[in-house]
Amino acid sequence: MSERVLSIQSHVAFGYVGGKAAIFPLQCLGYDVDAINTVNFSNHAGYRRSGGTKTNAEELKAMFDAMEANELLRPSRLLTGYIPGAEALSAVHNQAVKLKHHNPDLIYVLDPVMGDAGRIYVAEDVIPVYRKMLPLATVITPNWFEVETLTETPLVNMGALRSAISTLHKEYQVPNVVVSSIPLYPWLLAALPSAIADLVGKSGEHLLCIASSYDSQDISVYAGCVPTIPGYFSGVGDLFSALLLGFYNSPSLHIPAGATPLASAVSQALTKTHAVLCKTHEYSETLPEIERLATDDEKDAEDPMRRIRRMRGRELRLVQSQDIIRGTKAVAPRDMVKWQNFI
Amino acid sequence: MSERVLSIQSHVAFGYVGGKAAIFPLQCLGYDVDAINTVNFSNHAGYRRSGGTKTNAEELKAMFDAMEANELLRPSRLLTGYIPGAEALSAVHNQAVKLKHHNPDLIYVLDPVMGDAGRIYVAEDVIPVYRKMLPLATVITPNWFEVETLTETPLVNMGALRSAISTLHKEYQVPNVVVSSIPLYPWLLAALPSAIADLVGKSGEHLLCIASSYDSQDISVYAGCVPTIPGYFSGVGDLFSALLLGFYNSPSLHIPAGATPLASAVSQALTKTHAVLCKTHEYSETLPEIERLATDDEKDAEDPMRRIRRMRGRELRLVQSQDIIRGTKAVAPRDMVKWQNFI
């Protein structure tokens, strides 16, 4: 295999978010990865204190232009993540248009990183730029909040969810939409295919993943779930999007009868992301108590090291999970099942 | 294993030099790697045309300070490479002093990247800063030109070589000096241990590698060689230094009877670097002729794409060699043999 990924997202010196959560797994899967850093920070924002710089639009353009002039911009796959400003994002947009023009078969996984859990953490004016970029993507991987933001639809019932997914497919011409880490609201649980609902009913909390494809005629939806792991871990979405890019239409991917290329790739990405997360959780549980004190806003404000130590202990154990990523160590598969009556 | 490397060197979006040649191999060997980028460029300088920025001393300091405040600077190993300016290098020096103070057992591989083949490619004023940094290092990996530059000794005979190595050990207090990719000058060949000279005599050109250790009393030198691969490849030294850092005093390293920890680690680094290079050479030979036209200064000046295509075809095939790096694919070992009468 000799495929190249162009990855455009954040760089942190310490820990595993953005490119640090994406590049190594893609390399383990055999991809050459060209990496443009949209920021260069010491660590992710969850630590609250960080040092470093953002890459501005001109700097991004200078790198793209040099690579283009040198004929070094021939990726077969494109992955974009955290790009914090509208000008920088527009520079990436322009480049994505050129890449797609040059290679109409470009597989583009666009993660419209804007925020989470009701909180936006990029400049507001990136939102319309992302809307303009959506038609370029092969797959988008918004989280729940980002689906709401892009479609301006509060996701409060099945009708709203159907409408939002349909908007992304039909209005924004996105062929594949994958939303992961969805909390199982009662209305969502009630509508789930029985195979998933049964699984969820058997044991503790779960998070849902929805994969929806549109072929200009029909929308076809698959769903899967993974047990919730207590605590907040950073970089999980970045790892998931990278693995999805790596497995989507990969010659090495086995597509079982009845599954779609998207559902099979999502199943692989979900399986491996969850296994890495389990390994990370197991590790963090072995740390001394002071390194894993539960979130307490009041105490965290008094002593910033409380939060920092917790964050540090929850950095993804990617390097220690390379056998899982590579597939030389088998882990419990997370299947995606057809959601017959979604739409 | 749960060791952390702090790697401070260049980042290029495309290709494999600096951090791009070091981080992935170290991760494959099981290390968590924290990566501070001293430059962010589109591609290495050999392409002649590039875009991007250098990280200045203040920006480096801001990252170090945030990491320190967040207690994220606890590496067991340190690797420093290309740092183009004296101010930036001084910031790295200050940080290395602190790290060593905090952890006297820190294993520090210092590659004093200054130039090659008689040409300096950093600011001249980095030279005295590197001299100040040498006593902090566990191992230094200068090339032939850098040994000459650091010691102000033209290496024209065995006496000069002995004197330069001795200066690095005794004046600059460097316990381990490793010089690789040395052309076999006749005077050098004449002085080599017979086991190496025999090997070299049997077939085409070879490059020499010297590993010298000093325990405050004796200097002990080992030598090894690898067949020369035609053409210039970038990032080879960066890969070699990273592998050396990875194998030096690694619990997984087997040290045969009669060998030293340094010689064993160098043998591993040499073996794997050479195997990656062979794989890269084999690949470049399969490219269309236009991608591998030989160096011709006149024609290259007329058509810059000649050089660019050649460079592109010679980027290290690191991702494709991960089984070699990890050791799951066996390759011909490159042994280091004791050079009895070096000093």
mmCIF file of N, CA and C in Angstrom, chain A residues 1-2 4 11-16 20 24 26-37 40-43 47 49-53 59 62-64 66-67 69-74 283 305 308-309 312 316-320 322 326, chain B residues 1-2 4 11-16 20 24 26-37 40-43 47 49-53 59 62-64 66-67 69-74 283 305 308-309 312 316-320 322 326:
data_model
loop_
_atom_site.group_PDB
_atom_site.id
_atom_site.type_symbol
_atom_site.label_atom_id
_atom_site.label_comp_id
_atom_site.label_asym_id
_atom_site.label_seq_id
_atom_site.Cartn_x
_atom_site.Cartn_y
_atom_site.Cartn_z
ATOM 1 N N MET A 1 0.847 -1.191 0.000
ATOM 2 C CA MET A 1 0.000 0.000 0.000
ATOM 3 C C MET A 1 0.882 1.240 0.000
ATOM 4 N N SER A 2 0.502 2.225 -0.783
ATOM 5 C CA SER A 2 1.318 3.424 -0.808
ATOM 6 C C SER A 2 0.411 4.637 -0.887
ATOM 7 N N ARG A 4 -1.129 8.213 0.718
ATOM 8 C CA ARG A 4 -0.705 9.364 1.532
ATOM 9 C C ARG A 4 -1.916 10.064 2.107
ATOM 10 N N HIS A 11 -1.164 20.635 16.773
ATOM 11 C CA HIS A 11 -0.047 19.878 17.339
ATOM 12 C C HIS A 11 0.134 20.287 18.793
ATOM 13 N N VAL A 12 0.246 19.307 19.669
ATOM 14 C CA VAL A 12 0.633 19.578 21.053
ATOM 15 C C VAL A 12 1.902 18.798 21.346
ATOM 16 N N ALA A 13 2.806 19.445 22.096
ATOM 17 C CA ALA A 13 4.067 18.770 22.430
ATOM 18 C C ALA A 13 3.792 17.565 23.318
ATOM 19 N N PHE A 14 2.998 17.790 24.367
ATOM 20 C CA PHE A 14 2.698 16.723 25.324
ATOM 21 C C PHE A 14 1.298 16.178 25.095
ATOM 22 N N GLY A 15 1.161 14.881 25.078
ATOM 23 C CA GLY A 15 -0.158 14.269 25.065
ATOM 24 C C GLY A 15 -0.697 14.000 23.682
ATOM 25 N N TYR A 16 -1.948 13.534 23.658
ATOM 26 C CA TYR A 16 -2.508 12.967 22.441
ATOM 27 C C TYR A 16 -3.866 13.543 22.092
ATOM 28 N N LYS A 20 -1.467 14.543 17.131
ATOM 29 C CA LYS A 20 -0.788 13.548 17.973
ATOM 30 C C LYS A 20 -1.675 12.319 18.214
ATOM 31 N N PHE A 24 0.110 8.944 14.367
ATOM 32 C CA PHE A 24 0.705 7.648 14.711
ATOM 33 C C PHE A 24 -0.225 6.477 14.340
ATOM 34 N N LEU A 26 -2.471 6.348 12.005
ATOM 35 C CA LEU A 26 -2.498 6.224 10.544
ATOM 36 C C LEU A 26 -1.183 5.632 10.031
ATOM 37 N N GLN A 27 -0.071 6.017 10.644
ATOM 38 C CA GLN A 27 1.214 5.438 10.254
ATOM 39 C C GLN A 27 1.230 3.942 10.581
ATOM 40 N N CYS A 28 0.701 3.581 11.731
ATOM 41 C CA CYS A 28 0.627 2.159 12.090
ATOM 42 C C CYS A 28 -0.185 1.373 11.065
ATOM 43 N N LEU A 29 -1.203 2.014 10.493
ATOM 44 C CA LEU A 29 -2.025 1.352 9.472
ATOM 45 C C LEU A 29 -1.354 1.366 8.100
ATOM 46 N N GLY A 30 -0.176 1.993 7.988
ATOM 47 C CA GLY A 30 0.588 1.926 6.740
ATOM 48 C C GLY A 30 0.555 3.179 5.880
ATOM 49 N N TYR A 31 -0.081 4.227 6.362
ATOM 50 C CA TYR A 31 -0.156 5.456 5.572
ATOM 51 C C TYR A 31 1.057 6.359 5.805
ATOM 52 N N ASP A 32 1.574 6.942 4.719
ATOM 53 C CA ASP A 32 2.454 8.095 4.861
ATOM 54 C C ASP A 32 1.559 9.273 5.221
ATOM 55 N N VAL A 33 1.933 9.999 6.261
ATOM 56 C CA VAL A 33 1.087 11.113 6.705
ATOM 57 C C VAL A 33 1.861 12.430 6.615
ATOM 58 N N ASP A 34 1.350 13.343 5.803
ATOM 59 C CA ASP A 34 1.897 14.695 5.739
ATOM 60 C C ASP A 34 1.105 15.527 6.743
ATOM 61 N N ALA A 35 1.826 16.251 7.595
ATOM 62 C CA ALA A 35 1.155 16.888 8.738
ATOM 63 C C ALA A 35 1.387 18.386 8.752
ATOM 64 N N ILE A 36 0.290 19.129 8.579
ATOM 65 C CA ILE A 36 0.307 20.588 8.707
ATOM 66 C C ILE A 36 -0.280 20.933 10.075
ATOM 67 N N ASN A 37 0.506 21.652 10.887
ATOM 68 C CA ASN A 37 0.070 21.979 12.239
ATOM 69 C C ASN A 37 -0.648 23.328 12.268
ATOM 70 N N ASN A 40 0.613 25.170 17.409
ATOM 71 C CA ASN A 40 1.729 24.480 18.058
ATOM 72 C C ASN A 40 1.683 24.846 19.525
ATOM 73 N N PHE A 41 1.076 23.976 20.313
ATOM 74 C CA PHE A 41 0.915 24.276 21.735
ATOM 75 C C PHE A 41 1.673 23.264 22.584
ATOM 76 N N SER A 42 1.894 23.637 23.834
ATOM 77 C CA SER A 42 2.579 22.740 24.766
ATOM 78 C C SER A 42 1.705 21.543 25.120
ATOM 79 N N ASN A 43 0.390 21.789 25.232
ATOM 80 C CA ASN A 43 -0.544 20.751 25.691
ATOM 81 C C ASN A 43 -1.956 21.193 25.326
ATOM 82 N N TYR A 47 -5.976 21.467 30.106
ATOM 83 C CA TYR A 47 -5.086 21.730 31.241
ATOM 84 C C TYR A 47 -5.233 23.171 31.741
ATOM 85 N N ARG A 49 -3.790 25.834 31.239
ATOM 86 C CA ARG A 49 -2.580 26.641 31.066
ATOM 87 C C ARG A 49 -1.801 26.013 29.919
ATOM 88 N N SER A 50 -1.436 26.835 28.903
ATOM 89 C CA SER A 50 -0.630 26.278 27.807
ATOM 90 C C SER A 50 0.216 27.373 27.187
ATOM 91 N N GLY A 51 1.251 26.991 26.462
ATOM 92 C CA GLY A 51 2.092 27.955 25.762
ATOM 93 C C GLY A 51 2.168 27.544 24.304
ATOM 94 N N GLY A 52 2.460 28.520 23.434
ATOM 95 C CA GLY A 52 2.601 28.170 22.024
ATOM 96 C C GLY A 52 1.907 29.161 21.119
ATOM 97 N N THR A 53 1.794 28.810 19.856
ATOM 98 C CA THR A 53 1.272 29.753 18.866
ATOM 99 C C THR A 53 0.261 29.078 17.946
ATOM 100 N N GLU A 59 0.649 31.906 6.981
ATOM 101 C CA GLU A 59 1.641 30.850 7.213
ATOM 102 C C GLU A 59 1.169 29.519 6.627
ATOM 103 N N ALA A 62 1.566 29.780 2.899
ATOM 104 C CA ALA A 62 2.972 29.669 2.483
ATOM 105 C C ALA A 62 3.397 28.200 2.426
ATOM 106 N N MET A 63 2.943 27.407 3.399
ATOM 107 C CA MET A 63 3.290 25.987 3.394
ATOM 108 C C MET A 63 2.589 25.248 2.256
ATOM 109 N N PHE A 64 1.296 25.518 2.076
ATOM 110 C CA PHE A 64 0.570 24.874 0.972
ATOM 111 C C PHE A 64 1.210 25.235 -0.367
ATOM 112 N N ALA A 66 4.272 26.223 -1.103
ATOM 113 C CA ALA A 66 5.574 25.584 -1.322
ATOM 114 C C ALA A 66 5.383 24.112 -1.673
ATOM 115 N N MET A 67 4.487 23.455 -0.952
ATOM 116 C CA MET A 67 4.250 22.034 -1.237
ATOM 117 C C MET A 67 3.674 21.852 -2.637
ATOM 118 N N ALA A 69 4.070 23.933 -5.238
ATOM 119 C CA ALA A 69 5.124 24.231 -6.216
ATOM 120 C C ALA A 69 6.096 23.057 -6.327
ATOM 121 N N ASN A 70 6.326 22.381 -5.218
ATOM 122 C CA ASN A 70 7.244 21.239 -5.216
ATOM 123 C C ASN A 70 6.561 19.917 -5.590
ATOM 124 N N GLU A 71 5.306 20.007 -6.005
ATOM 125 C CA GLU A 71 4.538 18.791 -6.342
ATOM 126 C C GLU A 71 4.527 17.789 -5.194
ATOM 127 N N LEU A 72 4.331 18.320 -3.987
ATOM 128 C CA LEU A 72 4.286 17.445 -2.815
ATOM 129 C C LEU A 72 2.864 17.345 -2.253
ATOM 130 N N LEU A 73 1.921 17.893 -2.999
ATOM 131 C CA LEU A 73 0.527 17.848 -2.532
ATOM 132 C C LEU A 73 -0.286 16.900 -3.393
ATOM 133 N N ARG A 74 -0.038 15.604 -3.217
ATOM 134 C CA ARG A 74 -0.766 14.596 -3.981
ATOM 135 C C ARG A 74 -1.362 13.543 -3.060
ATOM 136 N N TYR A 283 -5.181 2.050 32.802
ATOM 137 C CA TYR A 283 -3.925 2.649 33.253
ATOM 138 C C TYR A 283 -4.179 3.732 34.289
ATOM 139 N N MET A 305 -3.564 22.163 40.041
ATOM 140 C CA MET A 305 -2.859 20.908 39.812
ATOM 141 C C MET A 305 -3.779 19.695 39.919
ATOM 142 N N ILE A 308 -4.971 19.294 36.420
ATOM 143 C CA ILE A 308 -3.835 18.966 35.556
ATOM 144 C C ILE A 308 -3.411 17.510 35.727
ATOM 145 N N ARG A 309 -3.308 17.072 36.978
ATOM 146 C CA ARG A 309 -2.888 15.679 37.224
ATOM 147 C C ARG A 309 -3.919 14.696 36.672
ATOM 148 N N ARG A 312 -3.502 14.616 32.892
ATOM 149 C CA ARG A 312 -2.268 13.919 32.537
ATOM 150 C C ARG A 312 -2.444 12.398 32.622
ATOM 151 N N LEU A 316 -4.413 9.597 26.198
ATOM 152 C CA LEU A 316 -4.614 8.307 25.520
ATOM 153 C C LEU A 316 -3.346 7.456 25.537
ATOM 154 N N ARG A 317 -3.488 6.190 25.820
ATOM 155 C CA ARG A 317 -2.357 5.257 25.827
ATOM 156 C C ARG A 317 -2.198 4.691 24.408
ATOM 157 N N LEU A 318 -1.896 5.573 23.484
ATOM 158 C CA LEU A 318 -1.832 5.204 22.071
ATOM 159 C C LEU A 318 -0.637 4.320 21.760
ATOM 160 N N VAL A 319 0.526 4.747 22.244
ATOM 161 C CA VAL A 319 1.751 4.013 21.951
ATOM 162 C C VAL A 319 1.664 2.595 22.521
ATOM 163 N N GLN A 320 1.032 2.506 23.706
ATOM 164 C CA GLN A 320 0.908 1.209 24.370
ATOM 165 C C GLN A 320 -0.183 0.351 23.721
ATOM 166 N N GLN A 322 -0.519 0.086 20.298
ATOM 167 C CA GLN A 322 -0.265 -0.010 18.852
ATOM 168 C C GLN A 322 -0.617 -1.378 18.283
ATOM 169 N N ARG A 326 -2.978 -1.783 15.062
ATOM 170 C CA ARG A 326 -2.470 -2.528 13.922
ATOM 171 C C ARG A 326 -3.278 -3.794 13.651
ATOM 172 N N MET B 1 6.715 -1.115 29.553
ATOM 173 C CA MET B 1 7.663 0.020 29.554
ATOM 174 C C MET B 1 6.873 1.322 29.532
ATOM 175 N N SER B 2 7.309 2.289 30.292
ATOM 176 C CA SER B 2 6.574 3.546 30.282
ATOM 177 C C SER B 2 7.566 4.694 30.335
ATOM 178 N N ARG B 4 9.352 8.123 28.668
ATOM 179 C CA ARG B 4 9.005 9.280 27.833
ATOM 180 C C ARG B 4 10.257 9.886 27.245
ATOM 181 N N HIS B 11 10.155 20.232 12.409
ATOM 182 C CA HIS B 11 8.991 19.538 11.840
ATOM 183 C C HIS B 11 8.840 19.932 10.380
ATOM 184 N N VAL B 12 8.659 18.953 9.526
ATOM 185 C CA VAL B 12 8.289 19.223 8.137
ATOM 186 C C VAL B 12 6.973 18.517 7.852
ATOM 187 N N ALA B 13 6.095 19.203 7.095
ATOM 188 C CA ALA B 13 4.803 18.611 6.774
ATOM 189 C C ALA B 13 5.007 17.375 5.900
ATOM 190 N N PHE B 14 5.824 17.525 4.861
ATOM 191 C CA PHE B 14 6.046 16.422 3.913
ATOM 192 C C PHE B 14 7.410 15.802 4.148
ATOM 193 N N GLY B 15 7.469 14.501 4.192
ATOM 194 C CA GLY B 15 8.749 13.806 4.220
ATOM 195 C C GLY B 15 9.271 13.529 5.607
ATOM 196 N N TYR B 16 10.479 12.989 5.647
ATOM 197 C CA TYR B 16 11.010 12.407 6.878
ATOM 198 C C TYR B 16 12.399 12.898 7.224
ATOM 199 N N LYS B 20 10.080 14.137 12.140
ATOM 200 C CA LYS B 20 9.336 13.173 11.314
ATOM 201 C C LYS B 20 10.139 11.887 11.096
ATOM 202 N N PHE B 24 8.156 8.702 14.997
ATOM 203 C CA PHE B 24 7.478 7.444 14.679
ATOM 204 C C PHE B 24 8.323 6.222 15.062
ATOM 205 N N LEU B 26 10.572 5.976 17.413
ATOM 206 C CA LEU B 26 10.587 5.878 18.876
ATOM 207 C C LEU B 26 9.243 5.376 19.407
ATOM 208 N N GLN B 27 8.160 5.829 18.787
ATOM 209 C CA GLN B 27 6.838 5.338 19.185
ATOM 210 C C GLN B 27 6.726 3.842 18.890
ATOM 211 N N CYS B 28 7.235 3.431 17.728
ATOM 212 C CA CYS B 28 7.220 2.002 17.397
ATOM 213 C C CYS B 28 7.973 1.181 18.441
ATOM 214 N N LEU B 29 9.021 1.767 19.010
ATOM 215 C CA LEU B 29 9.805 1.073 20.043
ATOM 216 C C LEU B 29 9.137 1.149 21.415
ATOM 217 N N GLY B 30 8.010 1.853 21.503
ATOM 218 C CA GLY B 30 7.238 1.855 22.748
ATOM 219 C C GLY B 30 7.351 3.111 23.587
ATOM 220 N N TYR B 31 8.046 4.113 23.086
ATOM 221 C CA TYR B 31 8.202 5.351 23.865
ATOM 222 C C TYR B 31 7.051 6.326 23.614
ATOM 223 N N ASP B 32 6.585 6.959 24.689
ATOM 224 C CA ASP B 32 5.764 8.155 24.526
ATOM 225 C C ASP B 32 6.725 9.271 24.148
ATOM 226 N N VAL B 33 6.403 10.008 23.090
ATOM 227 C CA VAL B 33 7.311 11.059 22.630
ATOM 228 C C VAL B 33 6.618 12.419 22.710
ATOM 229 N N ASP B 34 7.178 13.312 23.497
ATOM 230 C CA ASP B 34 6.719 14.698 23.533
ATOM 231 C C ASP B 34 7.556 15.456 22.517
ATOM 232 N N ALA B 35 6.895 16.229 21.653
ATOM 233 C CA ALA B 35 7.604 16.804 20.510
ATOM 234 C C ALA B 35 7.480 18.313 20.456
ATOM 235 N N ILE B 36 8.610 18.980 20.617
ATOM 236 C CA ILE B 36 8.679 20.435 20.481
ATOM 237 C C ILE B 36 9.289 20.717 19.105
ATOM 238 N N ASN B 37 8.548 21.465 18.290
ATOM 239 C CA ASN B 37 9.004 21.743 16.926
ATOM 240 C C ASN B 37 9.802 23.044 16.867
ATOM 241 N N ASN B 40 8.654 24.866 11.687
ATOM 242 C CA ASN B 40 7.493 24.239 11.050
ATOM 243 C C ASN B 40 7.556 24.563 9.573
ATOM 244 N N PHE B 41 8.106 23.661 8.795
ATOM 245 C CA PHE B 41 8.287 23.918 7.369
ATOM 246 C C PHE B 41 7.469 22.932 6.531
ATOM 247 N N SER B 42 7.276 23.311 5.283
ATOM 248 C CA SER B 42 6.537 22.441 4.369
ATOM 249 C C SER B 42 7.337 21.183 4.039
ATOM 250 N N ASN B 43 8.666 21.342 3.924
ATOM 251 C CA ASN B 43 9.527 20.240 3.473
ATOM 252 C C ASN B 43 10.963 20.593 3.832
ATOM 253 N N TYR B 47 14.999 20.534 -0.943
ATOM 254 C CA TYR B 47 14.123 20.833 -2.086
ATOM 255 C C TYR B 47 14.363 22.254 -2.604
ATOM 256 N N ARG B 49 13.089 25.011 -2.155
ATOM 257 C CA ARG B 49 11.940 25.888 -1.984
ATOM 258 C C ARG B 49 11.129 25.330 -0.822
ATOM 259 N N SER B 50 10.813 26.184 0.175
ATOM 260 C CA SER B 50 9.971 25.709 1.273
ATOM 261 C C SER B 50 9.192 26.870 1.871
ATOM 262 N N GLY B 51 8.150 26.582 2.615
ATOM 263 C CA GLY B 51 7.361 27.601 3.304
ATOM 264 C C GLY B 51 7.251 27.209 4.763
ATOM 265 N N GLY B 52 7.050 28.210 5.613
ATOM 266 C CA GLY B 52 6.875 27.912 7.030
ATOM 267 C C GLY B 52 7.622 28.869 7.916
ATOM 268 N N THR B 53 7.701 28.534 9.182
ATOM 269 C CA THR B 53 8.278 29.455 10.160
ATOM 270 C C THR B 53 9.254 28.735 11.090
ATOM 271 N N GLU B 59 9.053 31.778 21.998
ATOM 272 C CA GLU B 59 7.988 30.786 21.795
ATOM 273 C C GLU B 59 8.377 29.437 22.400
ATOM 274 N N ALA B 62 7.997 29.782 26.125
ATOM 275 C CA ALA B 62 6.591 29.762 26.544
ATOM 276 C C ALA B 62 6.071 28.323 26.621
ATOM 277 N N MET B 63 6.488 27.500 25.659
ATOM 278 C CA MET B 63 6.053 26.095 25.691
ATOM 279 C C MET B 63 6.694 25.338 26.846
ATOM 280 N N PHE B 64 7.999 25.525 27.008
ATOM 281 C CA PHE B 64 8.685 24.854 28.126
ATOM 282 C C PHE B 64 8.066 25.274 29.463
ATOM 283 N N ALA B 66 5.078 26.475 30.186
ATOM 284 C CA ALA B 66 3.738 25.919 30.409
ATOM 285 C C ALA B 66 3.846 24.440 30.776
ATOM 286 N N MET B 67 4.700 23.716 30.080
ATOM 287 C CA MET B 67 4.852 22.291 30.383
ATOM 288 C C MET B 67 5.404 22.097 31.792
ATOM 289 N N ALA B 69 5.137 24.249 34.355
ATOM 290 C CA ALA B 69 4.104 24.633 35.323
ATOM 291 C C ALA B 69 3.064 23.522 35.463
ATOM 292 N N ASN B 70 2.790 22.837 34.355
ATOM 293 C CA ASN B 70 1.800 21.757 34.366
ATOM 294 C C ASN B 70 2.410 20.403 34.756
ATOM 295 N N GLU B 71 3.658 20.422 35.188
ATOM 296 C CA GLU B 71 4.352 19.166 35.552
ATOM 297 C C GLU B 71 4.310 18.142 34.418
ATOM 298 N N LEU B 72 4.529 18.638 33.195
ATOM 299 C CA LEU B 72 4.518 17.742 32.029
ATOM 300 C C LEU B 72 5.928 17.547 31.481
ATOM 301 N N LEU B 73 6.922 18.037 32.207
ATOM 302 C CA LEU B 73 8.304 17.896 31.740
ATOM 303 C C LEU B 73 9.061 16.906 32.614
ATOM 304 N N ARG B 74 8.731 15.657 32.474
ATOM 305 C CA ARG B 74 9.401 14.623 33.265
ATOM 306 C C ARG B 74 9.925 13.518 32.351
ATOM 307 N N TYR B 283 12.995 1.162 -3.314
ATOM 308 C CA TYR B 283 11.773 1.822 -3.772
ATOM 309 C C TYR B 283 12.096 2.877 -4.825
ATOM 310 N N MET B 305 12.635 21.219 -10.887
ATOM 311 C CA MET B 305 11.839 20.013 -10.636
ATOM 312 C C MET B 305 12.683 18.743 -10.717
ATOM 313 N N ILE B 308 13.849 18.329 -7.209
ATOM 314 C CA ILE B 308 12.693 18.088 -6.340
ATOM 315 C C ILE B 308 12.176 16.655 -6.487
ATOM 316 N N ARG B 309 12.054 16.199 -7.738
ATOM 317 C CA ARG B 309 11.547 14.836 -7.957
ATOM 318 C C ARG B 309 12.499 13.800 -7.380
ATOM 319 N N ARG B 312 12.110 13.813 -3.617
ATOM 320 C CA ARG B 312 10.830 13.206 -3.234
ATOM 321 C C ARG B 312 10.912 11.680 -3.284
ATOM 322 N N LEU B 316 12.712 8.852 3.177
ATOM 323 C CA LEU B 316 12.827 7.566 3.874
ATOM 324 C C LEU B 316 11.500 6.798 3.882
ATOM 325 N N ARG B 317 11.587 5.519 3.615
ATOM 326 C CA ARG B 317 10.390 4.660 3.633
ATOM 327 C C ARG B 317 10.199 4.125 5.060
ATOM 328 N N LEU B 318 9.941 5.055 5.956
ATOM 329 C CA LEU B 318 9.847 4.713 7.376
ATOM 330 C C LEU B 318 8.604 3.899 7.707
ATOM 331 N N VAL B 319 7.468 4.399 7.202
ATOM 332 C CA VAL B 319 6.199 3.743 7.519
ATOM 333 C C VAL B 319 6.200 2.320 6.962
ATOM 334 N N GLN B 320 6.805 2.167 5.790
ATOM 335 C CA GLN B 320 6.855 0.856 5.146
ATOM 336 C C GLN B 320 7.894 -0.053 5.803
ATOM 337 N N GLN B 322 8.220 -0.278 9.248
ATOM 338 C CA GLN B 322 7.956 -0.335 10.683
ATOM 339 C C GLN B 322 8.207 -1.711 11.280
ATOM 340 N N ARG B 326 10.570 -2.215 14.510
ATOM 341 C CA ARG B 326 10.017 -2.896 15.674
ATOM 342 C C ARG B 326 10.729 -4.216 15.971
#
